[in-house]
Structure formats: structure tokens, C-alpha cells
Coordinates of C-alpha atoms in Angstrom, one line a residue:
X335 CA 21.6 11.6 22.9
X336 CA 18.2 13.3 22.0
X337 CA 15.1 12.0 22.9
X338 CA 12.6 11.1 20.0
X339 CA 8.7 11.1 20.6
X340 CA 7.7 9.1 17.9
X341 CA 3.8 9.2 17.4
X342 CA 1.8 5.4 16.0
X343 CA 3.8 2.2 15.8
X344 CA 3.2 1.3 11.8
X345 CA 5.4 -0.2 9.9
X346 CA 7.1 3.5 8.7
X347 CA 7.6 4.7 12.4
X348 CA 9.1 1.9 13.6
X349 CA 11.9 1.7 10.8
X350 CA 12.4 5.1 11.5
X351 CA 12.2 4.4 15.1
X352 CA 14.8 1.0 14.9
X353 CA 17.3 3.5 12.8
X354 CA 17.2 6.6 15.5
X355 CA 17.8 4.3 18.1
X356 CA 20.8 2.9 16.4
X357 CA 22.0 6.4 15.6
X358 CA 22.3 6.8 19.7
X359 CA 18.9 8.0 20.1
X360 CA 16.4 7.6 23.1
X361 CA 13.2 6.8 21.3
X362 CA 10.1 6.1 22.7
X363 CA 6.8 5.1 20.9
X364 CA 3.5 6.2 21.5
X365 CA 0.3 3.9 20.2
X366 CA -2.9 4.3 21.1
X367 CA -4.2 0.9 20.5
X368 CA -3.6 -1.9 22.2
X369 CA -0.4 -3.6 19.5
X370 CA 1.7 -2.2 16.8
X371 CA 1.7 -3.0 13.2
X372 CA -0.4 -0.2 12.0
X373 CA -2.3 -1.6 8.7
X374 CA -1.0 -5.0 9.5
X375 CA -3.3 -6.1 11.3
X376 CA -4.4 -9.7 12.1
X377 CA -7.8 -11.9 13.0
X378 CA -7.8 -15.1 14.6
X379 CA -11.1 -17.0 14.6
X380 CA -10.9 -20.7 15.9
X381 CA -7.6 -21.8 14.1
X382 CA -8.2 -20.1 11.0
X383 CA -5.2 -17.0 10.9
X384 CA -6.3 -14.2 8.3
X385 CA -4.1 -10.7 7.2
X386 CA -6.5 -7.8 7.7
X387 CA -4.4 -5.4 5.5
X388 CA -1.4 -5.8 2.9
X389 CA -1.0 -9.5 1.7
X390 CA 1.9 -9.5 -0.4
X391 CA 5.1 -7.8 0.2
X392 CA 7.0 -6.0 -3.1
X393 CA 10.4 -4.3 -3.3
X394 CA 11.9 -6.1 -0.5
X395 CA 14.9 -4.5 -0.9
X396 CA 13.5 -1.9 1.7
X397 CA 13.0 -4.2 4.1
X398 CA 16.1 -6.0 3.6
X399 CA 17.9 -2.8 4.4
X400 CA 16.4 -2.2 7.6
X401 CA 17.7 -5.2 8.9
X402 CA 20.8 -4.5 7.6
X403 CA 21.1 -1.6 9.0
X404 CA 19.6 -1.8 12.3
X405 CA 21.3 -5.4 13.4
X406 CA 23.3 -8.2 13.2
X407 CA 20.3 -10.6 12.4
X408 CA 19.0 -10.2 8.3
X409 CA 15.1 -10.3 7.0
X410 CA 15.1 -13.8 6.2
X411 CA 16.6 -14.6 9.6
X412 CA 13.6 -13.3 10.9
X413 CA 10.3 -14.2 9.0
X414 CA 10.6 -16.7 6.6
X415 CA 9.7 -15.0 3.2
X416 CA 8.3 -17.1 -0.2
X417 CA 8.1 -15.8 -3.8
X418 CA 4.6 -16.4 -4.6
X419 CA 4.3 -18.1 -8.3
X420 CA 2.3 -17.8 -10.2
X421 CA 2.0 -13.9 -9.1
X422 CA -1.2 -13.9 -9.9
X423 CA -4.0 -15.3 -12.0
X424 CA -6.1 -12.8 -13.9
X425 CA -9.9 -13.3 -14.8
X426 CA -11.5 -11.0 -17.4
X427 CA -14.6 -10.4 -17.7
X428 CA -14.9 -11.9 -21.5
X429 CA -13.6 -15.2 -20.1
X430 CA -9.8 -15.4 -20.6
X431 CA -7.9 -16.5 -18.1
X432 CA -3.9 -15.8 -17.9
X433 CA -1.5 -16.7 -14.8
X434 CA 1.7 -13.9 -14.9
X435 CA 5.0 -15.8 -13.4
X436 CA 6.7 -13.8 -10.7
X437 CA 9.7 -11.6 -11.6
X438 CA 10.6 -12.5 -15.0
X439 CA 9.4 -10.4 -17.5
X440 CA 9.9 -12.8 -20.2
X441 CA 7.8 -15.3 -18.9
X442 CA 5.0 -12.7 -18.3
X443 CA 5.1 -12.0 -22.5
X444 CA 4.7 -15.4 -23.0
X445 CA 2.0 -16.1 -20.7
X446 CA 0.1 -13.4 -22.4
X447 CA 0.6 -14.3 -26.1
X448 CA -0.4 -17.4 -24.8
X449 CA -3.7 -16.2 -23.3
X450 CA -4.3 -13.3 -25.1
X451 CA -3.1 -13.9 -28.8
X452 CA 0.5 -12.9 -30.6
X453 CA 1.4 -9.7 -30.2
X454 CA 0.1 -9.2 -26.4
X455 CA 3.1 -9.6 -24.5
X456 CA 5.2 -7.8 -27.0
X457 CA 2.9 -5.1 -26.3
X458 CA 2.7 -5.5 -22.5
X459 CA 6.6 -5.6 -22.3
X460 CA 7.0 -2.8 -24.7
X461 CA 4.8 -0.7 -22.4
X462 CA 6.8 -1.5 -19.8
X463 CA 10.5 -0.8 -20.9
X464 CA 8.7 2.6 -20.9
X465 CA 8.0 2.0 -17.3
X466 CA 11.3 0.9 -16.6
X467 CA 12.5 5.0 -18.3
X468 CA 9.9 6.5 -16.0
X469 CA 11.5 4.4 -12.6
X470 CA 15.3 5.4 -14.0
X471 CA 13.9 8.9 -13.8
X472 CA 12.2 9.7 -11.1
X473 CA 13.2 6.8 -8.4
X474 CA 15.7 9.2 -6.4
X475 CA 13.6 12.3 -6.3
X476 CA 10.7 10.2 -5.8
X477 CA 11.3 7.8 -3.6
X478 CA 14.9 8.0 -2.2
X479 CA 15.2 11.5 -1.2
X480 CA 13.0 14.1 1.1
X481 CA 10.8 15.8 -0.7
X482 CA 12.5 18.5 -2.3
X483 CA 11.4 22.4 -1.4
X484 CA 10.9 23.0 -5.5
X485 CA 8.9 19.9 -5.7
X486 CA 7.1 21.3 -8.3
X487 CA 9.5 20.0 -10.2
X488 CA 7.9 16.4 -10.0
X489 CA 4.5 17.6 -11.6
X490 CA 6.3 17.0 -14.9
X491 CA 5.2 13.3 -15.7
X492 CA 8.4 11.4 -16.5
X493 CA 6.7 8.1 -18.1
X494 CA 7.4 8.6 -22.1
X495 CA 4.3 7.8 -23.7
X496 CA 4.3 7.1 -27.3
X497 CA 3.4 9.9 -29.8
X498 CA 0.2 8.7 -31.5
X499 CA -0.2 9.9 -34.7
X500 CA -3.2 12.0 -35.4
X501 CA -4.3 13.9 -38.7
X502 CA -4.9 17.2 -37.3
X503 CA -2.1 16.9 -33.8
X504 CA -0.2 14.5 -32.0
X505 CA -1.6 13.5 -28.9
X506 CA -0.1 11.1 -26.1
X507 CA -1.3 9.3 -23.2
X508 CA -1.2 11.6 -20.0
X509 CA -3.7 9.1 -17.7
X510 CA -3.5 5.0 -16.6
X511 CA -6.4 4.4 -19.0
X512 CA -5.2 6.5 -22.3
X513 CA -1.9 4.4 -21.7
X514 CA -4.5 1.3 -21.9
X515 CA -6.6 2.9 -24.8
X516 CA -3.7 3.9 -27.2
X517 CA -0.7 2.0 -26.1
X518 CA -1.8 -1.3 -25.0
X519 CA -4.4 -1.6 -27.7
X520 CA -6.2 -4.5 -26.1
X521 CA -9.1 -4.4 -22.9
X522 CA -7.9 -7.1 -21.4
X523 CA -4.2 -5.8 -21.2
X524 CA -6.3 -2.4 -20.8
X525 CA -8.1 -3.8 -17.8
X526 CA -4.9 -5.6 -16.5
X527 CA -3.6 -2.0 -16.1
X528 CA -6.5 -0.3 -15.2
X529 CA -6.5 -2.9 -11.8
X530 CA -2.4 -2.8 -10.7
X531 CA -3.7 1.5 -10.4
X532 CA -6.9 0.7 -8.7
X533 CA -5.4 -2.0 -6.2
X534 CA -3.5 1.0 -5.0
X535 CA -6.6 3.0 -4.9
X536 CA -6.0 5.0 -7.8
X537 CA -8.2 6.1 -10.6
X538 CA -7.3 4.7 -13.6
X539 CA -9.1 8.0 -15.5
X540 CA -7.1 10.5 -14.1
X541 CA -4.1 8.8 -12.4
X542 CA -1.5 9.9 -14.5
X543 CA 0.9 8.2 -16.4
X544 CA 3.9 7.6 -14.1
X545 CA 1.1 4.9 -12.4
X546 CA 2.7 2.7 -14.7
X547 CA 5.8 2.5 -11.8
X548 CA 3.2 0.0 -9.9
X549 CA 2.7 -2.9 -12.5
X550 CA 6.8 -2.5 -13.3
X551 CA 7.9 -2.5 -9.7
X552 CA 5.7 -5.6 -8.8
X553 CA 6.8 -7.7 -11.7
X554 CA 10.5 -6.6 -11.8
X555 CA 11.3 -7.1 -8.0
X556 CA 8.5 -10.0 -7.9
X557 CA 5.6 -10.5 -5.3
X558 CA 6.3 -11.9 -1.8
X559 CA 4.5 -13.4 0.8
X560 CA 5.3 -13.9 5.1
X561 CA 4.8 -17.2 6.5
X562 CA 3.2 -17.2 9.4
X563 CA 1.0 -13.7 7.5
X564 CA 2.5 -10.7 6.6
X565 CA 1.4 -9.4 10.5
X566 CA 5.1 -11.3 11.1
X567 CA 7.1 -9.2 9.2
X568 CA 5.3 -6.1 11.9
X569 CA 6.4 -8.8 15.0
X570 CA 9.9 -8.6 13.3
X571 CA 9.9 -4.9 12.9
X572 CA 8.8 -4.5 16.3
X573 CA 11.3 -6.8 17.6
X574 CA 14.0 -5.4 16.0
X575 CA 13.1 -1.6 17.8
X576 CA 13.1 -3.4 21.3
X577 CA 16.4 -5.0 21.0
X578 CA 17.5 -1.6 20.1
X579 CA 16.0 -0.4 22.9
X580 CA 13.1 1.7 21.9
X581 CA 10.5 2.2 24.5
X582 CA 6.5 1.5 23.1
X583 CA 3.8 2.7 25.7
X584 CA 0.3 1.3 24.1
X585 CA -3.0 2.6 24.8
X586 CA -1.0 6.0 24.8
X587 CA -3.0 8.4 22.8
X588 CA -1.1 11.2 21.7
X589 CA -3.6 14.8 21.3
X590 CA -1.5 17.0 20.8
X591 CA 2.1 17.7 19.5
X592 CA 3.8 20.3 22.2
X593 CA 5.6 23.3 20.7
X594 CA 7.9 25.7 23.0
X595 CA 10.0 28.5 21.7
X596 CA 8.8 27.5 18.2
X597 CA 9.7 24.1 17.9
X598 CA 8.4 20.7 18.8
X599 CA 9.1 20.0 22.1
X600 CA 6.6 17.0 23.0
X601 CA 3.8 15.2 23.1
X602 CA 0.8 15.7 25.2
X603 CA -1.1 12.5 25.9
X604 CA -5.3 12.1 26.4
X605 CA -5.1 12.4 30.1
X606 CA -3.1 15.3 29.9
X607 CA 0.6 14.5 30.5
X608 CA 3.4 15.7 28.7
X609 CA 6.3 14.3 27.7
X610 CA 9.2 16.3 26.8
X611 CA 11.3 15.3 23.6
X612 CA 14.2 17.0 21.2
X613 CA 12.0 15.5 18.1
X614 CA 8.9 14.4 17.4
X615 CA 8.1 12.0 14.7
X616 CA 4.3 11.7 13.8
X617 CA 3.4 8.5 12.0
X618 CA 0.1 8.8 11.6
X619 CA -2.1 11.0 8.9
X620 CA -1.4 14.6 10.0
X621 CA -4.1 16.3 11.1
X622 CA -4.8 20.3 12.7
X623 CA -6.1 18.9 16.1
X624 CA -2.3 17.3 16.6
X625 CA -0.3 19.9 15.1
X626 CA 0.2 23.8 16.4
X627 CA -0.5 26.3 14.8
X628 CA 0.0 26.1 10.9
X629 CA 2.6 23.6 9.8
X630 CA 2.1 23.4 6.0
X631 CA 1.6 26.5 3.9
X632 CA -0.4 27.4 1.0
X633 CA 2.1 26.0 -1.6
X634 CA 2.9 22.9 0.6
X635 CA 2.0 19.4 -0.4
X636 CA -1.6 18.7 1.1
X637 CA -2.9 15.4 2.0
X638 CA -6.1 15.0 0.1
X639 CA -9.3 14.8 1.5
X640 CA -10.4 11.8 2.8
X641 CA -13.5 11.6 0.7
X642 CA -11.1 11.2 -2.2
X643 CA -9.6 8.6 -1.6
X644 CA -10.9 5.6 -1.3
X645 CA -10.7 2.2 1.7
X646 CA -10.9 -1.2 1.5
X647 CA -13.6 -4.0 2.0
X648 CA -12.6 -7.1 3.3
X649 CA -14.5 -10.5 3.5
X650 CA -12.0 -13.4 5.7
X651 CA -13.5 -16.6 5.0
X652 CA -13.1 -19.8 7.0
X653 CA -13.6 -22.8 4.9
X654 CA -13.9 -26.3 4.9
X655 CA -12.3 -28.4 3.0
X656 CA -8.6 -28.6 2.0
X657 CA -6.8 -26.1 -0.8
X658 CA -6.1 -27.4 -3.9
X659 CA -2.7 -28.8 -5.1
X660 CA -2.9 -26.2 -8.0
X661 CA -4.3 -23.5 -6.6
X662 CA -3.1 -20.0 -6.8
X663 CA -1.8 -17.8 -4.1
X664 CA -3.5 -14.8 -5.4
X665 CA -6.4 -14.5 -8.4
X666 CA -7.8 -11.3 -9.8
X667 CA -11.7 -10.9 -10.6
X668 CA -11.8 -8.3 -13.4
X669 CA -14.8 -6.3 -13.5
X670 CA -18.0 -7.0 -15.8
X671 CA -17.8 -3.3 -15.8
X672 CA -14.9 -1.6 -15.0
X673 CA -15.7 2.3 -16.1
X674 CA -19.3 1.9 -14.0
X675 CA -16.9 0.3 -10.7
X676 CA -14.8 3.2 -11.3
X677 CA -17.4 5.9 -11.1
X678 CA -19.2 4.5 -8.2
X679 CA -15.5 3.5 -6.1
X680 CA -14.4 7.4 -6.5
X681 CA -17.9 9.2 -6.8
X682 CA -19.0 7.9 -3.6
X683 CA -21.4 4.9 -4.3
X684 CA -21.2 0.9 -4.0
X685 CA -20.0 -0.6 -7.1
X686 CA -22.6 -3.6 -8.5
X687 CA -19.5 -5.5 -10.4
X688 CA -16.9 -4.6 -8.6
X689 CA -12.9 -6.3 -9.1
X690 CA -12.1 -8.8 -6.1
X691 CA -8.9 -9.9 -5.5
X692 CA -8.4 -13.7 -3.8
X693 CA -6.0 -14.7 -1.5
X694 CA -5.8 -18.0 -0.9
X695 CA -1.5 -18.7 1.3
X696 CA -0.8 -22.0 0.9
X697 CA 0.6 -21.6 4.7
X698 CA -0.2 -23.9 7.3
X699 CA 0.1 -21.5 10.2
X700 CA -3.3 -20.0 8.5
X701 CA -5.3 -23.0 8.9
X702 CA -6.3 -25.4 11.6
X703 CA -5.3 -28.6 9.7
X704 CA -5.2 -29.5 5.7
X705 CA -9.0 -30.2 5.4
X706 CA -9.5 -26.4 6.0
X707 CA -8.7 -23.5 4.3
X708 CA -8.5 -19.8 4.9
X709 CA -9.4 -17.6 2.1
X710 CA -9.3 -13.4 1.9
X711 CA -11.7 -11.5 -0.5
X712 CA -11.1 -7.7 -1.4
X713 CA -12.5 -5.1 -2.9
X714 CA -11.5 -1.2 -2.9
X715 CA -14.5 0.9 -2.3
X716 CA -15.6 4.5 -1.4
X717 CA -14.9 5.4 1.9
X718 CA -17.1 5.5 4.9
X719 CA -19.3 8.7 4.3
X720 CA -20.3 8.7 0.9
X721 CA -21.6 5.0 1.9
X722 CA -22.7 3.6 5.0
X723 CA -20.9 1.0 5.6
X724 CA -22.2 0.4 9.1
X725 CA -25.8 -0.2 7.3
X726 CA -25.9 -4.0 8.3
X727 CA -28.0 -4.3 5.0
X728 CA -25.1 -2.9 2.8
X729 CA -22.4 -5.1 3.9
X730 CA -24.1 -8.6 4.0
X731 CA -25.0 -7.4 -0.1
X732 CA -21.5 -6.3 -1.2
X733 CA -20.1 -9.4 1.1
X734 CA -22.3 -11.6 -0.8
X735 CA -21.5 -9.5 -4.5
X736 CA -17.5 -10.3 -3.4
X737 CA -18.0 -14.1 -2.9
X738 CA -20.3 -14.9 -6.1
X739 CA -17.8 -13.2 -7.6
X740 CA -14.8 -15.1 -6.1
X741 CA -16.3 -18.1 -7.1
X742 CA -15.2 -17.7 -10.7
X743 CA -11.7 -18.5 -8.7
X744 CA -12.9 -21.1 -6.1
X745 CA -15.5 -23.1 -7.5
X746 CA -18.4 -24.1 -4.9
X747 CA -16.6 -21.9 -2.2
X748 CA -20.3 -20.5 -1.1
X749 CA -20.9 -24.0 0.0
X750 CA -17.5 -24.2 1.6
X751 CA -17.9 -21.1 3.8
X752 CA -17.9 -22.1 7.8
X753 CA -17.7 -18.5 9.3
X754 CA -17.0 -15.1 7.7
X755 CA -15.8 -12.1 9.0
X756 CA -16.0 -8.4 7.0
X757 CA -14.1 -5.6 7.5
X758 CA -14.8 -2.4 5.9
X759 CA -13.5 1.1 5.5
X760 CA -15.5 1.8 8.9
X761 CA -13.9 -0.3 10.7
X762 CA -10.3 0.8 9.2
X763 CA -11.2 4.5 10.3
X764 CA -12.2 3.3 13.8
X765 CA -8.8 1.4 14.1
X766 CA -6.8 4.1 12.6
X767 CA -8.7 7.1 12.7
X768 CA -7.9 8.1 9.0
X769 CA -10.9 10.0 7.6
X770 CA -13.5 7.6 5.9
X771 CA -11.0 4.5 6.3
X772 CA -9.7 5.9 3.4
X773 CA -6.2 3.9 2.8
X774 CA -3.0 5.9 1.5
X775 CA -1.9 5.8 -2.1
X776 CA 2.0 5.8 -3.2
X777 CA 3.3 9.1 -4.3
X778 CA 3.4 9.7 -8.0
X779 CA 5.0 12.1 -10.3
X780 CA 3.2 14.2 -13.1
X781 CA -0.6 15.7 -13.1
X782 CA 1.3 18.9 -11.9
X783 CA 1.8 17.7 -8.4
X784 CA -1.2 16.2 -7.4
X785 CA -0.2 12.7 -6.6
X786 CA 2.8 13.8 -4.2
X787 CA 2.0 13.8 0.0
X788 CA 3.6 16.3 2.4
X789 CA 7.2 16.1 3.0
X790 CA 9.0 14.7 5.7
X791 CA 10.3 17.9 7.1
X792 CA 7.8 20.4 8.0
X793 CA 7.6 23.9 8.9
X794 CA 7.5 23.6 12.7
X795 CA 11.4 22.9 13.6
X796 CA 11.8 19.4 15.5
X797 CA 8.3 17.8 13.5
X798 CA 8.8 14.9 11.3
X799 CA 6.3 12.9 9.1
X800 CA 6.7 9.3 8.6
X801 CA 4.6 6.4 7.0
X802 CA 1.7 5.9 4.3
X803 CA 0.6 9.8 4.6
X804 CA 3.6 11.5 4.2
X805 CA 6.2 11.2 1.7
X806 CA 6.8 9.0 -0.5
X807 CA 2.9 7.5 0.1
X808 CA 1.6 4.5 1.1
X809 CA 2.0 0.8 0.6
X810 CA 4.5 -1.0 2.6
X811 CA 7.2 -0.4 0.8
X812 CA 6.9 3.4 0.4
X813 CA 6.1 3.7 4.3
X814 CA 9.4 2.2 5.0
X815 CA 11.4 4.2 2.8
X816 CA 9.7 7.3 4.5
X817 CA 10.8 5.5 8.3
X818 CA 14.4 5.8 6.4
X819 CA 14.2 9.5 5.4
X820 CA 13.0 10.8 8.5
X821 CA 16.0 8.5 10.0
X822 CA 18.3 10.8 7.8
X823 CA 17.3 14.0 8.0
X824 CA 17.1 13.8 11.9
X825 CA 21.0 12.3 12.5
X826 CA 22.4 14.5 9.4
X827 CA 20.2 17.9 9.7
X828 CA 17.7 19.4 7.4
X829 CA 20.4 19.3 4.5
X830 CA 20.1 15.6 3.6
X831 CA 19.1 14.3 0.3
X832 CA 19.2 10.8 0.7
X833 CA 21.9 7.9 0.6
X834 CA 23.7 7.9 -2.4

């Protein structure tokens, strides 16, 4: 039996956590804060129950497996989950409005010849049959298998753009936004696009094409929601690892990863014990403070800087009065100006029309009765740095910029608001400590490597990564699958590629 040191208690280290203990392992989990659940976080203000990070679940099927794998008890027989239908409601900025059913494709064509005019969702769905050729493609070296030592071999883009026809060269679409330009042939389909990448904080400009796994994923495997809030499916997770018997010690800060007779051999904790281990896991961004010596060389994947990538802004609204019959679970703002959001979201500035995305659960457990409502605005913006997002002045503008603009999806809901709460990227750096509160991106193949994180294994024998900053990205699907590779390559050696 070896004893695992697994570092954060986030969604991706607890799955791998829940699996190494079911492999015979003694694992115990070290969080600094005071609860586990990593991005899932939750806020409570009299009665009214609010998510503070994902609100929607996608690709289940990695979360179903877990379960399955870890006990006798399945997801569903521990949170209750809902398809939310419509998926979502989309507002564009010209004034078309078009609601996208959940996981049929069909439906989704229709909805947008509808709304959009004939030829739209032929367009849409011929766009993403290519999708679907990009997912058949690179899904296992992507997603199901450890990052491969010649990942090089992933910079090759595998979505198949269409050749566009030129009278001096062929040219085809390489970025998010050429696929919208040339293929899709429409803004609004254009700016449909252009927000599936940015939700993921991704620039549509120079995300490459594969981006186009996103928008397929979501409306192929459909969009789900948690009762009780998506912080229950982290109460499950964490449940799950207890009855298994993993150990969690919070408000245990880990400094330093201990290496002896060049290997991991521990973890050093703030006031200065050590705790001896066969295997360390760390699940949180990787940093040179925690590691020794020099873990990831020159041709390794690299996380990117933090400045790069960007965080989230967060209004939580209390409301009174009662939700609508009708209303939709969650509606997309489009942009008045999407190219000038984009520039100011990844070239460091506040964004004057930026996209806001509305949550409104129609879940009882959020509310204190039916005459009240609780409502979630977001926004992704630049990190914490580039903007000061402690600046009292600059949050109570871009607070107020989010809910004039959310009105366009709840009519009179400044006259509604009873409280409000914001979270920004400062305080998502303060609770997690990742650089600017900058929020991971899923992995992505093509632009010659760029998109990818580092891999599971690293260079310093007995050092695992797991979670939204290591391979396969963020979002909570892709941490869980990296809680299963690490899982892997720990009870079947370096040599695993994966379950086939």
C-alpha cells in the first residue's frame, strides 16, 4: 500500500484521490482553505444559495465514471442532475433572439432557421459535422491519454476547415473567428461561436480551429445542471473519497513538495512539518516555489502566464419577486462590440460592452421561498494586474455595465435587486492563488502546441499533476479526466496510455 500526498481538494484531485484509494492506496489530502471543492465554490446570503464558479455541468459521462468506478452508489444516486432546456437563449446585439434546445442537433438547425433565416442551421450543423471529425480525431490523444512525450504531434490542428476558394491561393480557416468569417457566413452564427471560445476564456482571434470541440461537445452530450447548485456535485465528490477512506486535513498549506534521492518523497507544510509519502499528486497550478529544482524542461509544455489568460467577474443577485414560468435557465448577452471586448478582455483593459451570461436555476434550494429569486451575472475579463479590480470604483461600474446589460434578459431586474454580491478575478486569486485569478482553459490541439498544459507525469519521479492546469485543461470535465490519468499512470507505471 503506498502512501499518496495529494496537494488541493478540487474537483481533479479528488477523482484522482477516490480512484487511488480504491486501487489500495493510503491517500491523504492537503487543503489550505477551510472546505474542498476547488472552483466550486458557494455563497449563502440570507436564504438566497448562489454557485460562485461553474454553473452547468457538460460531458457527464466523466463524472458518471467516477462513480462507477469508485462505488457501489451511481452519480444520479447522489445529486440529483436536470438537463437544462432550453440550453440557452442567445441575444445579439442586432436584436435577434434564438433559444438552442439541449442535445439534439436537429432541433438546434431549426431553431436557427427559425431565428436567423433559411440556410442558418444548415450552416451551423454543417460546421459542426466538421467538429464532430475534429473530436473523432483527437479525443484519445487529447483527452483520454497522458500527454504523450512527442506531443508535438498535437500542434497539427485536426478540425478540417473548408478550402475557400480564392483567385490567386486557397486559403482555410486556421482561428475561432476565420471559421465564423468564412464558414459560418453570418455574425450572428459568427458571434454564437466567437462566445462558446470566449466562455472558456479563449480568444476567438487566435484560438485555433480545433475550439470548435467546445460548441460540439456541449450540444452533443447536452448541458446539465445540480440541484441543490453545482457546489453538490463537489459534496458528492468529497463524499465519495471519505467513504473510501481518504484522509483531508484543511487549513494545511502545503510549501513545498519534498524530494529525497531524486524523487518526491513529501510534502512540507507552512509550519514546517513533513509528511512523508511514496507519491505526490499536486492539484493545484504548478508553480517553482512548490516544486524542486527544475521539473519541466525547455521543450516541455508550459503553463502560460497568468497575464494571458484571463478570470472571471461575477455579480450574485438577490431578487425579489418570483421567476417566471418561461424563464430560461441560462441567456447569453452578445456583445454590442465584440472585436473591441476582445481586445480589452486579453490586452489587459475593462471591456465597455462586454458579453454577460445569465443564470437564472429554477431550483428551490437557491431561494428563500417562490416570491424570490436568485440570479448569477458573468462576465470573463482580464485578470487582476492589468486591472485593478480591488479599485472599489471599477467594480461598482462594470457591476452596474453587467446588470443593464442583463436586463435585456430580465426585464426591470435593476428594480428587483435586494442585495448583490461581486466576485472578481481578485478575489479568485486570493481563494486559489492562481496568478491574476486567471481561470484555466481546456487543452486544445493545433497552433503548433500552444493550447496544450503540462503533462501529468513530470520529470521529478513520484510528481504527478492533476486538475484544470495540467493536462487535459480546465473546465470540469477536463479536470476530472486528468484526476483519471494521474489514477492510471500511478497503479499501472509510467507506461500507461489510457483505458481503451
Amino acid at each position: 500500500m503506498a502512501r499518496i500526498a495529494v496537494i488541493g481538494a478540487g474537483t481533479g484531485a479528488m477523482a484522482a484521490a477516490a480512484r487511488l484509494a480504491v486501487a489500495g492506496n493510503k491517500v491523504t489530502v492537503y487543503e489550505r482553505s477551510a472546505s474542498y471543492g476547488g472552483s466550486l465554490g458557494r455563497h449563502e446570503h440570507e436564504g438566497f444559495v448562489f454557485d460562485t464558479g461553474p454553473g452547468l455541468l457538460h460531458l457527464p459521462a466523466v463524472q458518471r465514471d467516477l462513480f462507477v468506478k469508485t462505488g457501489k452508489e451511481s452519480l444520479e444516486q447522489c445529486v440529483t442532475l436536470t438537463q437544462v432546456d432550453p440550453a440557452s437563449r442567445h441575444l445579439f446585439a442586432d436584436g435577434t433572439a434564438v433559444s438552442l434546445p439541449n442535445a439534439s442537433r436537429a432541433k438546434v438547425a431549426s431553431a436557427l432557421d427559425a431565428a436567423l433565416g433559411a440556410g442558418a442551421g444548415e450552416r451551423w450543423s454543417g460546421f459542426l459535422e466538421r467538429a464532430r471529425d475534429a473530436w473523432d480525431r483527437s479525443r484519445r490523444p487529447l483527452l483520454e491519454e497522458p500527454l504523450r512525450a512527442d506531443h508535438q504531434v498535437l500542434g497539427r490542428d485536426p478540425y478540417p476547415a473548408l478550402k475557400q476558394r480564392r483567385i490567386l491561393r486557397t486559403r482555410q480557416a486556421a482561428t475561432v473567428a476565420e471559421i465564423g468569417a468564412w464558414e459560418l457566413a453570418d455574425a450572428r452564427l459568427a458571434a454564437l461561436l466567437d462566445a462558446y471560445a470566449l466562455s472558456y476564456g479563449l480568444d476567438p482571434r487566435t484560438a485555433p480551429a480545433s475550439a470548435a470541440l467546445l460548441p460540439y461537445m456541449e450540444q452533443s452530450f447536452g448541458s446539465w445542471y445540480v440541484m441543490g447548485g453545482m457546489r453538490e456535485l463537489a459534496r458528492a465528490v468529497y463524499e465519495r473519497c471519505v467513504a473510501r477512506r481518504v484522509e483531508f486535513l484543511f487549513g494545511a498549506e502545503v510549501v513545498r513538495v519534498v524530494e529525497k534521492d531524486g524523487r518526491a518523497a513529501g510534502v512540507e507544510l507552512a509550519g514546517g512539518e513533513v509528511a512523508e509519502a511514496d507519491r505526490v499528486v499536486l492539484g493545484t497550478r504548478p508553480h517553482a516555489d512548490l516544486v524542486p529544482g527544475q521539473v519541466w524542461g525547455a521543450d516541455d509544455v508550459r503553463v502560460r502566464a497568468g497575464a494571458a489568460v484571463p478570470g472571471r467577474f461575477v455579480v450574485l443577485l438577490s431578487l425579489r419577486g418570483g421567476r417566471e414560468a418561461d424563464a430560461v435557465h441560462r441567456t447569453v448577452v452578445h456583445s454590442a462590440d465584440a472585436a473591441a471586448e476582445q481586445e480589452a478582455v486579453f490586452g489587459g483593459r475593462v471591456a465597455a460592452h462586454p458579453t454577460v451570461t445569465v443564470l437564472r436555476p429554477d431550483d428551490p434550494a437557491t431561494r428563500p421561498d417562490e416570491a424570490h429569486e436568485a440570479v448569477t451575472l458573468s462576465a470573463v475579463v482580464a485578470p487582476q494586474g492589468p486591472v485593478e479590480w480591488m479599485d472599489p470604483a471599477v467594480r461598482r461600474r462594470f457591476a452596474d455595465a453587467l446588470v443593464e446589460r442583463a436586463e435585456a434578459a430580465v426585464p426591470g431586474l435593476r428594480e428587483r435587486i435586494l442585495h448583490m454580491e461581486v466576485r472578481t478575478p481578485a478575489e479568485t486569486e486570493a481563494d486559489t492563488r492562481a496568478e491574476g485569478g486567471a481561470v484555466p482553459p481546456p487543452a486544445l490541439a493545433g497552433a503548433h502546441g500552444a493550447y496544450l498544459h503540462p503533462g501529468n507525469l513530470t520529470r521529478l519521479p513520484g510528481l504527478y499533476l492533476a486538475g484544470g492546469w495540467s493536462h487535459p485543461g480546465g473546465g470540469l470535465a477536463h479536470a476530472g479526466m486528468s484526476g483519471t490519468l494521474v489514477a492510471g499512470l500511478v497503479v499501472e507505471g509510467d507506461g500507461f496510455r489510457g483505458s481503451q
